[in-house]
XYZ file of C-alpha atoms in Angstrom:
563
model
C -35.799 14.545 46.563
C -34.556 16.516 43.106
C -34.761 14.911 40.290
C -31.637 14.786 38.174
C -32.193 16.675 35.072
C -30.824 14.594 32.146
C -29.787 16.250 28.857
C -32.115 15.506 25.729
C -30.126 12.772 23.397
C -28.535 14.407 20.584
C -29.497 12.623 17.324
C -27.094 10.421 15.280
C -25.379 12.656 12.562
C -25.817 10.916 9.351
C -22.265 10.316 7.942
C -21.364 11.622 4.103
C -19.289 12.019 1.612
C -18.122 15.295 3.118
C -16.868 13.751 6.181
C -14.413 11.192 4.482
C -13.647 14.705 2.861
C -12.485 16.207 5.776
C -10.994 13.142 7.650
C -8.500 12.621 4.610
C -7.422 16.759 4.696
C -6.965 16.272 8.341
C -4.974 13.127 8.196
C -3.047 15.204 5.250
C -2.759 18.098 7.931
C -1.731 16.572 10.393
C 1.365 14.332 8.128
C 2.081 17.361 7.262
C 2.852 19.340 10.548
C 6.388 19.044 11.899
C 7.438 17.497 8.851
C 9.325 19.937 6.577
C 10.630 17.426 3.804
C 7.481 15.970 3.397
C 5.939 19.590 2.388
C 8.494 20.072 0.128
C 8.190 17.179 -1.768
C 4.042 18.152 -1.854
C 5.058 21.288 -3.227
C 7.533 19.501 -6.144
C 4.593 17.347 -7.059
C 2.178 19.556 -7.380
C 4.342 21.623 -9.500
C 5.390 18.511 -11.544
C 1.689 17.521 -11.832
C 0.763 21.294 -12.938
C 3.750 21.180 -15.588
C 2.798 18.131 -16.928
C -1.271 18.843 -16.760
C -0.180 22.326 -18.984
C 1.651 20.026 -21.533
C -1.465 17.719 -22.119
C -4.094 20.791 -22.171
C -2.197 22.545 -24.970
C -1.982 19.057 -26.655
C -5.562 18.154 -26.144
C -6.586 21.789 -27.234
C -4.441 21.895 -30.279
C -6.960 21.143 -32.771
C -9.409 24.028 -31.691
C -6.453 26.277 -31.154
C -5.148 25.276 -34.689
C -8.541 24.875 -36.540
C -8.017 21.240 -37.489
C -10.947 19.399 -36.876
C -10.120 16.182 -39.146
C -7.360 15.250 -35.928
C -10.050 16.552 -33.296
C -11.235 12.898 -33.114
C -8.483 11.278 -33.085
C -6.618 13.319 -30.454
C -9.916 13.130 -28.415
C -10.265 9.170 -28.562
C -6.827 8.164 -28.484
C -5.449 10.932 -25.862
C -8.425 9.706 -23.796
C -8.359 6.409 -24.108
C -4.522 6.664 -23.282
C -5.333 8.279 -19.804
C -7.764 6.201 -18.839
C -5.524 3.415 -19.759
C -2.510 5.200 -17.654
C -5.114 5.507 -14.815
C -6.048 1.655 -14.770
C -2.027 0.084 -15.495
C 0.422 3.059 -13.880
C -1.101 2.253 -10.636
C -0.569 -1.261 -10.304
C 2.945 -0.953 -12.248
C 4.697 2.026 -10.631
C 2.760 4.834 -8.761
C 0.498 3.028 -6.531
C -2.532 4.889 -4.977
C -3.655 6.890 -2.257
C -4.668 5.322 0.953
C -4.675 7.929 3.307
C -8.129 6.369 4.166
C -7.247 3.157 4.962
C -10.799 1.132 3.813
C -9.450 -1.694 6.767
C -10.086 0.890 9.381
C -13.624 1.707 8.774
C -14.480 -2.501 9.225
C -15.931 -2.333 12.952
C -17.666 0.915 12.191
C -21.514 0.726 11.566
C -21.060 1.918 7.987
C -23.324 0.924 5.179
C -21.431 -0.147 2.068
C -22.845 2.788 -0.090
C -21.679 5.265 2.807
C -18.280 3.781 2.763
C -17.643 3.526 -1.050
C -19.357 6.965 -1.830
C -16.842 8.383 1.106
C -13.736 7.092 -0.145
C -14.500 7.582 -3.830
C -14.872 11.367 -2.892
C -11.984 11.612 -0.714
C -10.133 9.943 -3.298
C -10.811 12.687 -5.783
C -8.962 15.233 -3.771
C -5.981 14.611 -5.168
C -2.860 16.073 -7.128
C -3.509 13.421 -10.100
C -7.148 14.359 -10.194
C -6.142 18.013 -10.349
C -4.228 17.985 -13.204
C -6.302 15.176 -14.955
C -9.200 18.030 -15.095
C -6.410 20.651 -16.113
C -5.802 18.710 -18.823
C -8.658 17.425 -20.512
C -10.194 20.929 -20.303
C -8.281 20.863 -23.464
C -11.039 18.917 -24.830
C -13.702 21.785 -23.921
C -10.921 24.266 -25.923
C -11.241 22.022 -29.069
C -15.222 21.388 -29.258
C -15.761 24.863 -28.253
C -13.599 26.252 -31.237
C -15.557 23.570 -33.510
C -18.905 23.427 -32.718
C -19.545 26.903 -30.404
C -21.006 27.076 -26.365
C -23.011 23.576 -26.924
C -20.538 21.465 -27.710
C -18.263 23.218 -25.140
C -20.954 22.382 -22.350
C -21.042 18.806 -23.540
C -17.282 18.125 -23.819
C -16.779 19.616 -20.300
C -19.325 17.456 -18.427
C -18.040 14.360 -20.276
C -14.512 15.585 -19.173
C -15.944 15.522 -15.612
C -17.387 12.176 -16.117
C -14.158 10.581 -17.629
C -11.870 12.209 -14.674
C -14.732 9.967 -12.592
C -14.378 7.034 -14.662
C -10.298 7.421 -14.324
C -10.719 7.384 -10.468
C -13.376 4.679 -10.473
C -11.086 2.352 -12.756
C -8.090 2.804 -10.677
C -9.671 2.251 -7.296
C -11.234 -0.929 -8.578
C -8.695 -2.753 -10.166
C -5.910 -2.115 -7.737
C -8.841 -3.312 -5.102
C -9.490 -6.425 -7.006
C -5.698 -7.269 -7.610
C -5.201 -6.537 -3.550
C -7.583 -9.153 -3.051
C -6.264 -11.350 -5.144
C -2.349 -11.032 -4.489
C -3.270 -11.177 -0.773
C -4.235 -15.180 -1.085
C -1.586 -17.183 -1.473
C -3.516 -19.819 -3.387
C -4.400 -17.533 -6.377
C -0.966 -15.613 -6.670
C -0.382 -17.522 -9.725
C -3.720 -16.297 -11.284
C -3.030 -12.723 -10.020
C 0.324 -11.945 -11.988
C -0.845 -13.624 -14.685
C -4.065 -11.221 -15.017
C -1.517 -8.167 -13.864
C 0.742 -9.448 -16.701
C -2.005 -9.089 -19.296
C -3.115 -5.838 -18.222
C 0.583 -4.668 -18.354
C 0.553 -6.089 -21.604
C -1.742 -3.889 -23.318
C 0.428 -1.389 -23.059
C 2.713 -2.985 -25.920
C 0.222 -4.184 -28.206
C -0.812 -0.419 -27.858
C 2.382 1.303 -28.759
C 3.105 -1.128 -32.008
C -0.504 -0.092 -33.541
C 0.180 3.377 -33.173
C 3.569 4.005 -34.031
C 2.557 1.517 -36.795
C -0.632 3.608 -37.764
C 1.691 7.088 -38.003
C 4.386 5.902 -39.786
C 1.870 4.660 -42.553
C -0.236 8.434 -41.978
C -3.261 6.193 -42.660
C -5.924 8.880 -41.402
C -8.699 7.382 -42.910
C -7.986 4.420 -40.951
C -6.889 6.335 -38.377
C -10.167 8.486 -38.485
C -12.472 4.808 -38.055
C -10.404 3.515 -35.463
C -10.941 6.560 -33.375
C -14.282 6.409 -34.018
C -14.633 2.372 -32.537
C -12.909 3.559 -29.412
C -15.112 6.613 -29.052
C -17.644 4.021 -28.735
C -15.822 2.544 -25.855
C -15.538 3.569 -22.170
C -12.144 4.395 -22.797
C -13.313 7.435 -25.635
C -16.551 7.493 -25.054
C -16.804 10.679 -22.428
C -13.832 11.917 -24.182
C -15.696 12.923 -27.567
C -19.159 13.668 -26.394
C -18.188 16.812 -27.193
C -16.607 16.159 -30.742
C -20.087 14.419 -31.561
C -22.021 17.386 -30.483
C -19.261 19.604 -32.767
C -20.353 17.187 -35.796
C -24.259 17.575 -35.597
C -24.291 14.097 -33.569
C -26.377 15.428 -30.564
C -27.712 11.720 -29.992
C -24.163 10.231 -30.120
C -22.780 12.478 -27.390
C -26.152 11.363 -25.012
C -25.324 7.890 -25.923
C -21.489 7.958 -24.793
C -22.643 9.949 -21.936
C -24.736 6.990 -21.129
C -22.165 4.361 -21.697
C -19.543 6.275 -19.166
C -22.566 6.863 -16.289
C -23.118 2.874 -16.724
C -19.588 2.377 -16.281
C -19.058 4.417 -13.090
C -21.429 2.513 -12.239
C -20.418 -0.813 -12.883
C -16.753 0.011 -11.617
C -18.100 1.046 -8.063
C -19.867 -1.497 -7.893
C -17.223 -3.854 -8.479
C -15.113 -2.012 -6.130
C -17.720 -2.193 -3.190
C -17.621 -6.065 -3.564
C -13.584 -6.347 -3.643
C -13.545 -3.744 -1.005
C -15.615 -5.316 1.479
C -13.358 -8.772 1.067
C -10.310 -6.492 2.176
C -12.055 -4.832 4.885
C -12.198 -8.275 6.403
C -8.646 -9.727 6.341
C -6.045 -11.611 4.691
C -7.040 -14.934 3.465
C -6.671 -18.354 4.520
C -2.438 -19.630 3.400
C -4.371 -23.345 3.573
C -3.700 -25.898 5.770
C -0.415 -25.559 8.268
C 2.130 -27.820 7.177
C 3.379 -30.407 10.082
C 5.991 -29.402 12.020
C 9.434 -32.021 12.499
C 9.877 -32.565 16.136
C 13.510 -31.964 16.166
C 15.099 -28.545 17.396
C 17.252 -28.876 13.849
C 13.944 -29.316 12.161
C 12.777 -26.682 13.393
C 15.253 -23.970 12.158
C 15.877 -25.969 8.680
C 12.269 -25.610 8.211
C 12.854 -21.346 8.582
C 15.168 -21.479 5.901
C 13.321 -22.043 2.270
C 14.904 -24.856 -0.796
C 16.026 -21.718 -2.700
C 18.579 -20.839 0.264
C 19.113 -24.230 1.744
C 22.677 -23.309 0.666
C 23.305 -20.578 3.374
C 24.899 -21.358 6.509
C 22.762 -20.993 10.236
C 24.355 -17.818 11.125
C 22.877 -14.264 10.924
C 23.654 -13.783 7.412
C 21.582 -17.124 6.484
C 18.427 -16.224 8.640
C 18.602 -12.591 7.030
C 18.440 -14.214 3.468
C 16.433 -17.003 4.758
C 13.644 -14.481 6.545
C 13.953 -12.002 3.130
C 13.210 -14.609 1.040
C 10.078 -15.321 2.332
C 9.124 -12.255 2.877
C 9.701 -11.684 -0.444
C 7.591 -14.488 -1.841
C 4.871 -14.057 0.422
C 4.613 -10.015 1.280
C 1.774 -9.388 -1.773
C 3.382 -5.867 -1.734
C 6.619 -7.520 -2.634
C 5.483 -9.970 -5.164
C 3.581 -6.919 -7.216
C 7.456 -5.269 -7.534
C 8.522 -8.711 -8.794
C 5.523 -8.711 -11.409
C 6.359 -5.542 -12.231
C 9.767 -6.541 -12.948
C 8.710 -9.232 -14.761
C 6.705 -7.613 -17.387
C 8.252 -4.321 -17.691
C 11.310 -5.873 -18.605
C 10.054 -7.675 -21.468
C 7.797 -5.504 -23.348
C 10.484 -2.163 -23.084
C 13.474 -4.290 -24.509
C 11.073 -5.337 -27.488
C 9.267 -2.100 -28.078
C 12.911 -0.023 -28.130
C 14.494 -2.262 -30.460
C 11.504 -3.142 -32.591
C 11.393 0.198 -34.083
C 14.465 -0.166 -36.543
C 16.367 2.281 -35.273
C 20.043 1.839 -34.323
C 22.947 3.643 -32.760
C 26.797 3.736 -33.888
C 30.098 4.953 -32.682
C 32.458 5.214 -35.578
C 36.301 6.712 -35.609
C 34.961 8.425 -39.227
C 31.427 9.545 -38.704
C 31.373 9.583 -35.063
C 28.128 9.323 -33.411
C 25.885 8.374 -35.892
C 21.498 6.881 -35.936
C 21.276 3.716 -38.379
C 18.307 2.513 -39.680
C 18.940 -1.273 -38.449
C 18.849 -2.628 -35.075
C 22.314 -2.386 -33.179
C 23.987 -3.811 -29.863
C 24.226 -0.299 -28.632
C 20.718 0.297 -28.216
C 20.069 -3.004 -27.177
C 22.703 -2.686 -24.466
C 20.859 0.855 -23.114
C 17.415 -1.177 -23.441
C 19.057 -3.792 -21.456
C 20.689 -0.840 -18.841
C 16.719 0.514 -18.517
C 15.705 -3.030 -17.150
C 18.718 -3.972 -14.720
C 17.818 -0.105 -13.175
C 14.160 -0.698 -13.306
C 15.049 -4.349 -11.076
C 16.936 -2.881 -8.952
C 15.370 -0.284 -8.220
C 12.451 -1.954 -6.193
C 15.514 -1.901 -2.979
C 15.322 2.371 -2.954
C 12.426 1.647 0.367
C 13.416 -1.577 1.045
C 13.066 -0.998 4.932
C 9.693 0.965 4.282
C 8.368 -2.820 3.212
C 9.634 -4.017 7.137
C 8.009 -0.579 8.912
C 8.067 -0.927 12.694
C 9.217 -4.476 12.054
C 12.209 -3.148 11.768
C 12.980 -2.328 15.480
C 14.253 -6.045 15.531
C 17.162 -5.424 13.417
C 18.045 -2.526 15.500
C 17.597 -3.940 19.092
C 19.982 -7.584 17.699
C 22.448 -4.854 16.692
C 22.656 -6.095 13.328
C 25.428 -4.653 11.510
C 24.574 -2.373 8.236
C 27.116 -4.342 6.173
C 25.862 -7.620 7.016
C 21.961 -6.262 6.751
C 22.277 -5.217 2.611
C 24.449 -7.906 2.151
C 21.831 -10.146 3.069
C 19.064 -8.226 1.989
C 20.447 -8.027 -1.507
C 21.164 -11.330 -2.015
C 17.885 -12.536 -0.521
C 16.124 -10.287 -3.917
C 18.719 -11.133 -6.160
C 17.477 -15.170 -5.645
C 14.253 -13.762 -7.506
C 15.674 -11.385 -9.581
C 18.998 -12.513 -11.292
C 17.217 -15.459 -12.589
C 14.021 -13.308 -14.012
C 16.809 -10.967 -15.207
C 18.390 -13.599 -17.587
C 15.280 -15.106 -19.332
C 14.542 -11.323 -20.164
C 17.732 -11.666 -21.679
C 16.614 -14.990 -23.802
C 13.556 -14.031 -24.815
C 14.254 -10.677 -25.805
C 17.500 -12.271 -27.630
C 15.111 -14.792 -29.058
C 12.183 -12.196 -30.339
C 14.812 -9.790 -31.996
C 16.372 -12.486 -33.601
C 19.362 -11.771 -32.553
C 20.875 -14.915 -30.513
C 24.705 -13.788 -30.566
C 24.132 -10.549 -28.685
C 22.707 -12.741 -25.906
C 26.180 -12.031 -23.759
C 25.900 -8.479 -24.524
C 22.724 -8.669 -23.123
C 23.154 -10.533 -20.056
C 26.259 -8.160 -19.234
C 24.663 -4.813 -19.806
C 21.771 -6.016 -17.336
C 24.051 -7.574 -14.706
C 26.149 -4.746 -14.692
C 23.362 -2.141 -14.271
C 21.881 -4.271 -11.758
C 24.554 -4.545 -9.352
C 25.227 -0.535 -9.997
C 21.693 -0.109 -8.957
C 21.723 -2.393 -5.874
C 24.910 0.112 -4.742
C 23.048 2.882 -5.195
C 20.059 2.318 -3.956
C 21.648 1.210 -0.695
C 22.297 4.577 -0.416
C 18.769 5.692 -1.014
C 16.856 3.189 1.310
C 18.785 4.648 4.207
C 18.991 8.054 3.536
C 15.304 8.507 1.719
C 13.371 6.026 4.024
C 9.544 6.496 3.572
C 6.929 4.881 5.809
C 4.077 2.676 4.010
C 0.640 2.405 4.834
C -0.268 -0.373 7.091
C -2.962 -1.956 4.997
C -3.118 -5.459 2.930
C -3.180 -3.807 -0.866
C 0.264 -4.014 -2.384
C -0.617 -0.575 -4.454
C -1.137 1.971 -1.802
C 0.462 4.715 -0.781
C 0.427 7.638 1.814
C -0.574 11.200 0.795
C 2.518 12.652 -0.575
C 4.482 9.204 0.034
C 3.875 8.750 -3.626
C 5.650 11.898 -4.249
C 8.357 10.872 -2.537
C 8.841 7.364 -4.263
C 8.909 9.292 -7.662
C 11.381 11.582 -6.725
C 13.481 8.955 -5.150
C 12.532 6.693 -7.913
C 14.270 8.877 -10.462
C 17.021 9.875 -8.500
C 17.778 5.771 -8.243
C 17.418 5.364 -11.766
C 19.757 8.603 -12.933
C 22.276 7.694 -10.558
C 22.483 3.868 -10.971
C 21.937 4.321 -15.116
C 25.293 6.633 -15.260
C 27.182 4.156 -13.240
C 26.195 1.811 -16.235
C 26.958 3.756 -18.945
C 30.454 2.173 -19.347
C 28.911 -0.929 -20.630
C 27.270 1.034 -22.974
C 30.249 2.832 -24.238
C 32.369 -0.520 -24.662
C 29.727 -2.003 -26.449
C 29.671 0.805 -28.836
C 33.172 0.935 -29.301
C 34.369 -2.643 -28.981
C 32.086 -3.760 -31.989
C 32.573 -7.730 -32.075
C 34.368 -8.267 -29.751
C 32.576 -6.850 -26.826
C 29.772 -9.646 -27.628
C 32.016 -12.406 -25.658
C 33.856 -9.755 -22.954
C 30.300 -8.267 -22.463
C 28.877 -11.525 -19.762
C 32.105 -11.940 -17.690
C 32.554 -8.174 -17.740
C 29.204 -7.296 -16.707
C 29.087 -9.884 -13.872
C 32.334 -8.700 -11.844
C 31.555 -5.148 -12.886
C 27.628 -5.735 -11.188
C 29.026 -7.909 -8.371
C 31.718 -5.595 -7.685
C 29.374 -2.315 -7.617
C 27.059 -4.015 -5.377
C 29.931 -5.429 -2.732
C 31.272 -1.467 -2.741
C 27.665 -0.553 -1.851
C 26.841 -2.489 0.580
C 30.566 -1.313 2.640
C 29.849 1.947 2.185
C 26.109 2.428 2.529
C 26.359 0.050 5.669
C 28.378 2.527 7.786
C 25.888 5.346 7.366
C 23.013 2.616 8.227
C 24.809 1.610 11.603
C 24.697 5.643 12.016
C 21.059 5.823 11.047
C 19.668 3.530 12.584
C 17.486 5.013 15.022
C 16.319 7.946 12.743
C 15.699 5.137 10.070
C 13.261 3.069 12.004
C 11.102 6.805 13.107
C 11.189 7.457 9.232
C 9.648 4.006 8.358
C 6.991 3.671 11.322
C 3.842 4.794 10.211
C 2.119 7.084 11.824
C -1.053 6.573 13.691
């Protein structure tokens, strides 16, 4: 009798860093392959991310270029702390970031923690961003090397290395611990408070240092630069300044302080990341349910639309509503919203500067603050609001096919889906208006205000109609409100600014009347605005609608992600 002949076990290959490498190039490749538009818009970002890397090298390099080194430190600390401060907010408020690798997937998979987080920190580092991060702080090696000679070169381009690590590191972490936190409905309150904050800093940020220029304080400027040098957010930055100065044990130090805060930030990560790896968590207890049929459907339709009537229209509104409240990739675009449109309005206006429109002089800059420019602030926010609808279907994905198989018309479907997000929104939209009324002191341009945002608003819905059904963008299916596909993040900045150039000309006549009108546009401004917004929106909906019922199909492939 033979004896089969069994082949020897092949050993377990240890998995690395490389592998999560490879898997995300792959799952790049293969998004990639058969999908021409998609390439293109790679190829636009990487060209707008090369453009815009150039621009920061040359400013990050001007002081060794120039022979300056009394701004070396200042460019160093601030332009660094600046990025890293970009990495950490523009993430959560606009961009998103890359989850190719969806962490979720990897949960039934005998990996170690440190094998996952080491994996997706260096997949995550092949990137476009990260690319032309490195391009530009290599500025920084430019300016120490023309300062302090080959040393302080070395030094300034490991700690450039070590801050584009800290960047990543920052970003992956905080959008991982806001994830977690947006994803429980019991601490959403807690979450967009913390986001607002964090947004926040931006503000304070931009007051100190236009503030700080306009006075040409160096000195001051000089010791301030040196406390955030000091600080993870300048401290890799001018390791290489220190070493320029004859401070060899500074630039160790800093060094020091950025390794530790790598390490910290991972860290942190791994512990947020293995809380999303596991699930959504617990909405509390389930509410008890009325026994009646008409119970049952009154109790699918939330307070804020008990108006609406039970027909399609109503369950649309009543179903986006929800969705909208409860979706934590939805209710980051409403902080966003939020807090954005707060701090721009005040930071525009606060800086003195006015604009006129006079029969005599023409177009003309003041020195005091005038309805014009709060009117094009105002424009900037009701664009910014409404532009959150440009992938409104990518937020439904394969959900979707239930709209398509009911046969719901287009018209009907943006009708309801923009008055389910203008419940949310038009009220947000008009305390922006008070307070921002209130903080400039100015309580009488209130109704030029409200009608500037109104107006660009409802412009905006219209136009982005048009742009969630004919740029339609699949999302990743994963928990964290702030991801995006490879190249999908491309794709909402290019649609992004399209959206916001369109829908801010079709609001430039409120801008024009307000600058021409003087006085009297203050009380024509609300009423105007309203039907001019209401009106725009209506006219976008009829129109975009038909080429929905004609895209259908091709709409639900383009918002299905692929496996």
């Amino acid at each position: 009798m033979a004896v089969p002949v069994t082949a020897p076990e092949r050993p377990a290959r240890r998995v690395s860093a490389r592998h999560f490498v490879r898997l995300k190039l792959r799952v790049l490749g293969n998004n990639f392959r058969g999908q021409a538009w998609r390439i293109a818009l790679f190829i636009v970002g990487v060209v707008v991310g090369l453009w815009a890397a150039t621009g920061g090298f040359f400013a990050l390099a001007a002081p060794g270029l120039t022979d300056e080194p009394r701004y070396a430190l200042m460019v160093a600390a601030f332009g660094g702390g600046l990025l890293v401060l970009g990495w950490l907010l523009l993430p959560l408020v606009f961009f998103g970031v890359d989850e190719t690798l969806d962490p979720a997937r990897f949960a039934l998979l005998p990996l170690s923690r440190r094998t996952l987080v080491t994996g997706l920190y260096a997949a995550a580092l092949v990137s476009v961003p990260v690319l032309a991060t490195l391009i530009a702080v290599a500025g920084l090696v430019v300016t120490a090397g023309a300062l302090g000679g080959w040393a302080a070169a070395l030094v300034a381009a490991v700690g450039a290395v070590a801050g584009v690590l800290l960047c990543v590191a920052a970003a992956r972490a905080v959008t991982s611990a806001f994830a977690t936190m947006l994803r429980s409905r019991r601490v959403r309150d807690l979450a967009a408070v913390l986001l607002a904050v964090l947004a926040a800093l931006l503000g304070p940020l931009q007051i100190m240092v236009i503030a700080a220029v306009n006075r040409a304080d160096w000195d001051r400027l000089t010791g301030a630069a040196r406390v955030v040098g000091w600080t993870p957010f300048g401290a890799p930055w001018t390791a290489g300044i220190d070493v320029a100065e004859g401070r060899a044990w500074a630039a160790a130090v800093k060094l020091l302080i950025t390794v530790l805060t790598v390490g910290s930030l991972l860290y942190w990560w791994s512990r947020s990341l293995e809380s999303a790896m596991v699930g959504a968590a617990s909405a509390g207890p389930a509410r008890k349910q009325r026994g009646t049929v008409g119970g049952a459907v009154a109790q699918l339709f939330p307070r804020v639309v008990g108006w609406a009537r039970r027909d399609r229209f109503g369950a649309l509104v009543a179903r986006e509503c929800r969705y909208w409240w409860r979706d934590a990739r939805r209710r980051a675009n409403l902080i966003t919203i939020a807090v954005v449109g707060i701090f721009v309005p005040v930071m525009v206006n606060l800086g003195g500067a006015g604009f006129a429109i006079s029969a005599e002089e023409g177009f003309s800059v003041t020195g005091e603050q005038s309805s014009v420019l709060v009117s094009l602030s105002m424009v900037f926010v009701g664009v910014l609001a409404s532009v959150t609808l440009a992938n409104q279907f990518g937020f439904d994905g394969s959900a979707y096919a239930a709209n398509v198989v009911a046969g719901v018309p287009g018209r009907l479907e943006l009708r309801a889906r923009m008055a389910a997000f203008s419940i949310y929104v038009v009220p947000m939209l008009g305390v922006v208006a008070i307070i921002v009324a209130t903080v400039l002191g100015h309580p009488g341009w209130l109704g030029a205000m409200a009608g500037a945002l109104f107006a660009a608003y409802g412009a905006g819905l219209a136009i982005n109609g048009f742009v969630s059904v004919l740029g339609a963008y699949a999302l990743p299916e994963t928990s964290n409100p702030f991801a995006m596909n490879t190249g999908a993040g491309v794709a909402k900045s290019l649609f992004t600014l399209l959206s916001m150039i369109a829908s801010a000309v079709a609001a430039v006549p409120m801008v024009v009347a307000a600058a021409l009108l003087g006085e009297a546009w203050l009380w024509l401004a609300l009423p105007v605005g309203l039907a001019y917004g209401l009106g725009a929106a209506l006219l976008g909906a009829y129109l975009s609608g038909d080429a929905l019922d004609r895209r259908q199909p091709e709409l639900l492939a383009a918002v299905t992600p692929r496996r």
